[in-house]
Amino acid sequence: MTGEVYLCVISCYTKYESKTYRLFMRRNLVGIIVLILLSVRVVNAQTVADSIAIVTAPWEVVMDENGIVHKRASIPFLYQGTQSINILEINPKTGKKIGIAFTGQLEKISRIARKHQAIGAINGSYFDMTKGNSVCFLKVGSQVVDTTSLDELKLRVTGAVYEKKGKVKLIPWDRQIEKNYKKNKGSVLASGPLMLKDGEYYDWSQCNANFIETKHPRSAICLTEEGKILFVTVDGRSPENAVGINIPELAHLLHVLGGKDALNLDGGGSTALWLSGAPEEGIVNFPCDNRNYDHQGERKVANFLYVH
């Protein structure tokens, strides 16, 4: 049995908050482990143990209201360290829509998301920390705000979030596609690398190797096989609490979580997940821009994604 078949089996049952899932796990854990042990192919250095750790983690459902679920877990021994993961799961069938926004000047998501009547938000794509502008293609409505620099195209930008009337797609991206999308209707935010497409691992071999392989805090948007939208953060730079992960590990995590399409967003000190009504100014992960493992280290950013 291949790793792909195993991942399909596991992703069918990753409804962490459901009684059905918990009952299934209790009755079938041994069988699942046998299936995993029969698997022989995983992406790069990700192991069977990593897959089991994700599936059997003590996921805590913090909030489940009106089509939005916030779940989190601290998972030891995942990708050679402890990982702190937060997920905002959005069900578009409940009328929830996704938006792309830019700040105009660098601003914290916790301060500006409310202006968009956002319920939740995640940091967006890469930007110039000195000038404050996006360095990836950003189009909101009919306004082209920024274009992708040649350096970013060479380094990591191979995908984009395309939003039209609140519905989203994750699409491949390059210089020629960017030219075509300047006149298209809808909003676009380029980022990268694109990690999953149609349930398969996307090719990131042309991206900068150091960026791909180094462990960092990471942010991502993911579309699942079940039609859900995930905003995902994995914290880092705290050896005891959150080691951080690289791109192959992030792709593997999202695949095990049932991802069909997935795009890496800006990470590092920019990684932030915000939820309206949550304590700590709404920041639910542990941003590291202050070098402390707390909720106070949020960085000012140039753009973000939000649900409303």
Short mmCIF file of C-alpha atoms in Angstrom, two decimals, residues 2-308:
data_model
loop_
_atom_site.label_atom_id
_atom_site.label_comp_id
_atom_site.label_asym_id
_atom_site.label_seq_id
_atom_site.Cartn_x
_atom_site.Cartn_y
_atom_site.Cartn_z
CA THR A 2 1.46 3.38 -0.96
CA GLY A 3 1.78 6.45 1.24
CA GLU A 4 -0.79 8.20 -0.91
CA VAL A 5 -3.43 5.55 -0.19
CA TYR A 6 -2.66 5.72 3.51
CA LEU A 7 -3.00 9.49 3.54
CA CYS A 8 -6.36 9.20 1.81
CA VAL A 9 -7.55 6.73 4.46
CA ILE A 10 -6.40 8.98 7.29
CA SER A 11 -7.71 12.25 5.82
CA CYS A 12 -11.19 10.77 5.52
CA TYR A 13 -11.38 10.66 9.33
CA THR A 14 -9.70 13.89 10.42
CA LYS A 15 -12.85 15.49 11.87
CA TYR A 16 -11.10 16.10 15.16
CA GLU A 17 -14.04 17.66 16.95
CA SER A 18 -16.56 14.93 16.16
CA LYS A 19 -17.68 12.07 18.38
CA THR A 20 -17.65 9.87 15.29
CA TYR A 21 -13.96 10.54 14.81
CA ARG A 22 -13.05 9.81 18.42
CA LEU A 23 -15.07 6.58 18.40
CA PHE A 24 -13.49 5.54 15.12
CA MET A 25 -10.01 6.17 16.50
CA ARG A 26 -10.62 4.13 19.66
CA ARG A 27 -11.97 1.16 17.71
CA ASN A 28 -9.61 1.26 14.76
CA LEU A 29 -6.32 2.72 15.96
CA VAL A 30 -4.50 -0.60 15.68
CA GLY A 31 -5.78 -1.11 12.16
CA ILE A 32 -4.77 2.41 11.17
CA ILE A 33 -1.26 1.89 12.51
CA VAL A 34 -0.99 -1.36 10.54
CA LEU A 35 -1.99 0.50 7.38
CA ILE A 36 0.61 3.15 8.12
CA LEU A 37 3.33 0.58 8.69
CA LEU A 38 2.51 -0.99 5.34
CA SER A 39 3.04 2.38 3.66
CA VAL A 40 6.43 2.79 2.10
CA ARG A 41 6.35 6.23 0.48
CA VAL A 42 6.23 9.55 2.31
CA VAL A 43 7.36 12.99 1.18
CA ASN A 44 11.09 13.59 1.77
CA ALA A 45 12.06 13.01 5.43
CA GLN A 46 8.56 12.87 6.87
CA THR A 47 8.01 9.62 8.70
CA VAL A 48 5.19 7.27 9.55
CA ALA A 49 5.54 8.46 13.15
CA ASP A 50 4.88 12.05 12.04
CA SER A 51 1.66 11.01 10.33
CA ILE A 52 0.49 9.09 13.37
CA ALA A 53 1.35 12.03 15.64
CA ILE A 54 -0.87 14.37 13.59
CA VAL A 55 -3.83 12.01 13.42
CA THR A 56 -3.75 11.03 17.10
CA ALA A 57 -2.90 14.47 18.51
CA PRO A 58 -5.13 15.88 21.28
CA TRP A 59 -6.76 18.51 19.08
CA GLU A 60 -8.66 21.00 21.22
CA VAL A 61 -11.72 22.63 19.69
CA VAL A 62 -11.61 26.14 21.13
CA MET A 63 -14.55 27.54 19.17
CA ASP A 64 -17.20 26.04 16.88
CA GLU A 65 -19.77 28.60 15.74
CA ASN A 66 -21.62 29.43 12.53
CA GLY A 67 -19.40 27.55 10.13
CA ILE A 68 -16.06 28.45 11.71
CA VAL A 69 -14.04 26.09 13.91
CA HIS A 70 -10.87 27.04 15.76
CA LYS A 71 -8.79 24.05 16.82
CA ARG A 72 -5.28 23.83 18.20
CA ALA A 73 -2.71 21.31 19.38
CA SER A 74 0.76 21.14 20.84
CA ILE A 75 2.32 18.01 19.37
CA PRO A 76 5.61 16.68 20.78
CA PHE A 77 8.05 14.72 18.63
CA LEU A 78 6.54 16.00 15.38
CA TYR A 79 9.17 16.74 12.71
CA GLN A 80 11.97 16.36 15.26
CA GLY A 81 10.48 18.73 17.83
CA THR A 82 7.42 20.12 19.55
CA GLN A 83 4.99 21.88 17.19
CA SER A 84 2.33 24.43 18.14
CA ILE A 85 -0.42 24.41 15.51
CA ASN A 86 -3.57 26.53 15.18
CA ILE A 87 -6.23 25.95 12.54
CA LEU A 88 -9.20 28.07 11.55
CA GLU A 89 -11.55 25.79 9.60
CA ILE A 90 -14.10 27.61 7.46
CA ASN A 91 -17.19 26.05 5.89
CA PRO A 92 -18.19 28.06 2.78
CA LYS A 93 -21.56 26.28 2.71
CA THR A 94 -22.62 28.39 5.72
CA GLY A 95 -22.25 31.58 3.70
CA LYS A 96 -18.77 32.50 4.92
CA LYS A 97 -16.62 34.32 2.38
CA ILE A 98 -12.91 34.97 2.01
CA GLY A 99 -11.41 38.40 1.37
CA ILE A 100 -7.99 39.76 0.42
CA ALA A 101 -6.96 43.08 1.94
CA PHE A 102 -3.96 45.38 2.09
CA THR A 103 -3.13 47.76 4.88
CA GLY A 104 -1.88 50.78 2.91
CA GLN A 105 0.89 51.05 5.46
CA LEU A 106 2.32 48.38 7.71
CA GLU A 107 -0.24 47.50 10.36
CA LYS A 108 -1.05 44.68 12.76
CA ILE A 109 -3.86 42.36 11.71
CA SER A 110 -5.37 42.62 15.19
CA ARG A 111 -5.91 46.34 14.62
CA ILE A 112 -7.10 46.44 11.04
CA ALA A 113 -9.11 43.22 10.57
CA ARG A 114 -12.08 44.69 12.42
CA LYS A 115 -12.38 47.42 9.79
CA HIS A 116 -13.27 44.69 7.29
CA GLN A 117 -15.91 43.14 9.58
CA ALA A 118 -13.66 40.09 9.71
CA ILE A 119 -14.44 37.07 11.86
CA GLY A 120 -10.95 35.66 11.45
CA ALA A 121 -7.76 36.59 9.60
CA ILE A 122 -4.29 35.33 8.77
CA ASN A 123 -1.22 37.19 7.57
CA GLY A 124 -0.78 37.26 3.82
CA SER A 125 2.19 37.33 1.48
CA TYR A 126 5.69 38.78 1.44
CA PHE A 127 6.42 42.49 1.76
CA ASP A 128 9.21 45.05 2.05
CA MET A 129 9.64 45.73 5.76
CA THR A 130 11.27 49.10 5.06
CA LYS A 131 9.01 50.53 2.36
CA GLY A 132 5.86 48.75 3.54
CA ASN A 133 4.70 47.54 0.14
CA SER A 134 3.94 44.01 -1.01
CA VAL A 135 6.66 42.39 -3.12
CA CYS A 136 4.19 39.91 -4.64
CA PHE A 137 1.33 40.51 -7.04
CA LEU A 138 -1.60 42.00 -5.15
CA LYS A 139 -4.85 42.96 -6.81
CA VAL A 140 -7.92 43.94 -4.80
CA GLY A 141 -11.01 44.33 -6.93
CA SER A 142 -9.96 46.30 -10.00
CA GLN A 143 -6.91 47.85 -8.31
CA VAL A 144 -3.49 46.36 -8.96
CA VAL A 145 -1.66 47.35 -5.79
CA ASP A 146 1.72 45.67 -6.37
CA THR A 147 3.47 43.27 -8.74
CA THR A 148 5.85 40.39 -8.05
CA SER A 149 9.54 41.22 -8.04
CA LEU A 150 11.87 39.06 -10.14
CA ASP A 151 13.71 38.04 -6.98
CA GLU A 152 10.51 36.68 -5.41
CA LEU A 153 9.61 34.75 -8.56
CA LYS A 154 13.03 33.08 -8.46
CA LEU A 155 12.99 32.55 -4.70
CA ARG A 156 9.57 31.09 -3.88
CA VAL A 157 6.48 32.58 -5.55
CA THR A 158 4.81 29.76 -7.51
CA GLY A 159 1.16 30.15 -6.48
CA ALA A 160 -1.61 32.59 -5.68
CA VAL A 161 -4.93 32.99 -3.92
CA TYR A 162 -7.63 33.97 -6.40
CA GLU A 163 -10.84 35.34 -4.88
CA LYS A 164 -14.03 36.28 -6.70
CA LYS A 165 -17.29 37.05 -4.91
CA GLY A 166 -15.92 35.54 -1.71
CA LYS A 167 -15.01 32.19 -3.26
CA VAL A 168 -11.37 31.16 -3.51
CA LYS A 169 -9.08 29.04 -5.64
CA LEU A 170 -5.38 28.34 -5.21
CA ILE A 171 -3.63 28.51 -8.55
CA PRO A 172 -0.12 28.14 -10.02
CA TRP A 173 1.73 31.39 -10.68
CA ASP A 174 4.52 32.72 -12.87
CA ARG A 175 5.38 35.91 -14.74
CA GLN A 176 3.16 35.15 -17.75
CA ILE A 177 0.15 34.20 -15.62
CA GLU A 178 0.62 37.44 -13.70
CA LYS A 179 0.38 39.48 -16.89
CA ASN A 180 -2.90 37.77 -17.77
CA TYR A 181 -4.46 38.31 -14.34
CA LYS A 182 -3.92 42.07 -14.28
CA LYS A 183 -7.16 42.54 -16.24
CA ASN A 184 -9.12 39.63 -14.79
CA LYS A 185 -12.04 40.23 -12.47
CA GLY A 186 -11.57 39.30 -8.83
CA SER A 187 -8.79 39.76 -6.29
CA VAL A 188 -5.41 38.01 -6.31
CA LEU A 189 -2.56 37.59 -3.82
CA ALA A 190 0.56 35.80 -5.06
CA SER A 191 2.71 33.86 -2.62
CA GLY A 192 4.50 30.57 -2.42
CA PRO A 193 5.53 28.04 -2.85
CA LEU A 194 2.38 26.25 -3.93
CA MET A 195 2.59 22.99 -1.97
CA LEU A 196 -0.44 20.91 -2.97
CA LYS A 197 -2.50 20.90 -6.15
CA ASP A 198 -5.38 18.49 -6.78
CA GLY A 199 -4.29 16.37 -3.84
CA GLU A 200 -0.72 15.91 -5.09
CA TYR A 201 2.53 17.46 -3.91
CA TYR A 202 3.46 20.39 -6.15
CA ASP A 203 6.98 20.81 -7.54
CA TRP A 204 9.00 23.32 -5.48
CA SER A 205 12.41 22.10 -6.72
CA GLN A 206 13.10 25.40 -8.51
CA CYS A 207 12.61 27.44 -5.34
CA ASN A 208 15.48 28.55 -3.12
CA ALA A 209 16.74 25.45 -1.29
CA ASN A 210 17.59 27.26 1.93
CA PHE A 211 14.11 28.75 2.15
CA ILE A 212 12.52 25.36 1.49
CA GLU A 213 14.57 23.34 3.97
CA THR A 214 14.99 25.74 6.92
CA LYS A 215 12.57 25.41 9.83
CA HIS A 216 10.57 28.60 10.44
CA PRO A 217 7.18 29.62 11.80
CA ARG A 218 4.80 29.08 8.87
CA SER A 219 1.41 30.29 7.68
CA ALA A 220 -0.69 28.64 4.98
CA ILE A 221 -4.09 28.57 3.33
CA CYS A 222 -5.45 25.16 2.39
CA LEU A 223 -8.54 23.90 0.55
CA THR A 224 -9.60 20.43 1.69
CA GLU A 225 -11.10 17.49 -0.15
CA GLU A 226 -14.32 18.13 1.81
CA GLY A 227 -14.60 21.71 0.53
CA LYS A 228 -13.43 23.42 3.73
CA ILE A 229 -10.94 26.31 3.83
CA LEU A 230 -8.15 26.20 6.40
CA PHE A 231 -6.10 29.08 7.76
CA VAL A 232 -3.12 27.33 9.40
CA THR A 233 -0.26 28.62 11.53
CA VAL A 234 2.68 26.63 12.88
CA ASP A 235 4.70 28.58 15.43
CA GLY A 236 8.47 28.45 15.79
CA ARG A 237 11.74 29.84 17.15
CA SER A 238 10.94 28.59 20.64
CA PRO A 239 12.97 25.36 21.08
CA GLU A 240 10.96 24.08 24.05
CA ASN A 241 7.48 25.02 22.80
CA ALA A 242 7.52 25.41 19.02
CA VAL A 243 10.43 24.38 16.82
CA GLY A 244 8.88 25.39 13.49
CA ILE A 245 8.82 23.43 10.23
CA ASN A 246 10.13 23.53 6.68
CA ILE A 247 8.13 23.47 3.45
CA PRO A 248 8.11 19.67 2.89
CA GLU A 249 6.93 19.23 6.48
CA LEU A 250 4.21 21.85 6.09
CA ALA A 251 3.04 20.22 2.86
CA HIS A 252 2.95 16.84 4.59
CA LEU A 253 0.99 18.25 7.55
CA LEU A 254 -1.64 19.77 5.25
CA HIS A 255 -1.87 16.59 3.17
CA VAL A 256 -2.54 14.51 6.28
CA LEU A 257 -5.17 17.06 7.34
CA GLY A 258 -7.05 16.32 4.12
CA GLY A 259 -5.65 19.11 1.98
CA LYS A 260 -6.35 19.19 -1.75
CA ASP A 261 -4.71 22.52 -2.61
CA ALA A 262 -2.33 24.40 -0.31
CA LEU A 263 -0.26 27.57 -0.53
CA ASN A 264 2.51 28.77 1.76
CA LEU A 265 2.13 32.35 2.97
CA ASP A 266 4.64 34.69 4.59
CA GLY A 267 6.04 33.12 7.74
CA GLY A 268 8.71 33.82 10.32
CA GLY A 269 7.86 36.78 12.52
CA SER A 270 4.87 37.58 10.28
CA THR A 271 2.98 34.38 11.16
CA ALA A 272 -0.23 35.41 12.92
CA LEU A 273 -3.78 34.06 13.23
CA TRP A 274 -6.50 36.36 14.53
CA LEU A 275 -10.02 35.52 15.69
CA SER A 276 -12.68 38.05 16.63
CA GLY A 277 -13.62 37.87 20.30
CA ALA A 278 -10.59 35.84 21.35
CA PRO A 279 -8.44 37.10 24.25
CA GLU A 280 -4.99 38.65 23.75
CA GLU A 281 -6.29 41.14 21.15
CA GLY A 282 -7.61 38.19 19.18
CA ILE A 283 -4.22 36.64 18.37
CA VAL A 284 -4.57 32.89 18.97
CA ASN A 285 -1.13 31.65 17.94
CA PHE A 286 2.27 32.61 19.36
CA PRO A 287 3.88 35.18 17.01
CA CYS A 288 7.64 35.36 17.52
CA ASP A 289 8.55 38.90 16.47
CA ASN A 290 9.19 39.79 20.13
CA ARG A 291 11.28 36.61 20.61
CA ASN A 292 8.96 35.40 23.38
CA TYR A 293 6.52 32.50 23.39
CA ASP A 294 3.39 34.55 24.02
CA HIS A 295 0.60 36.29 22.09
CA GLN A 296 2.28 39.70 22.09
CA GLY A 297 4.82 39.26 19.30
CA GLU A 298 2.63 40.24 16.36
CA ARG A 299 4.41 41.95 13.46
CA LYS A 300 2.96 44.72 11.32
CA VAL A 301 2.22 43.42 7.82
CA ALA A 302 1.23 44.77 4.41
CA ASN A 303 -1.61 42.41 3.46
CA PHE A 304 -3.77 39.63 4.87
CA LEU A 305 -6.57 37.15 4.18
CA TYR A 306 -9.79 37.21 6.15
CA VAL A 307 -13.13 35.46 6.55
CA HIS A 308 -16.38 37.38 6.87
#
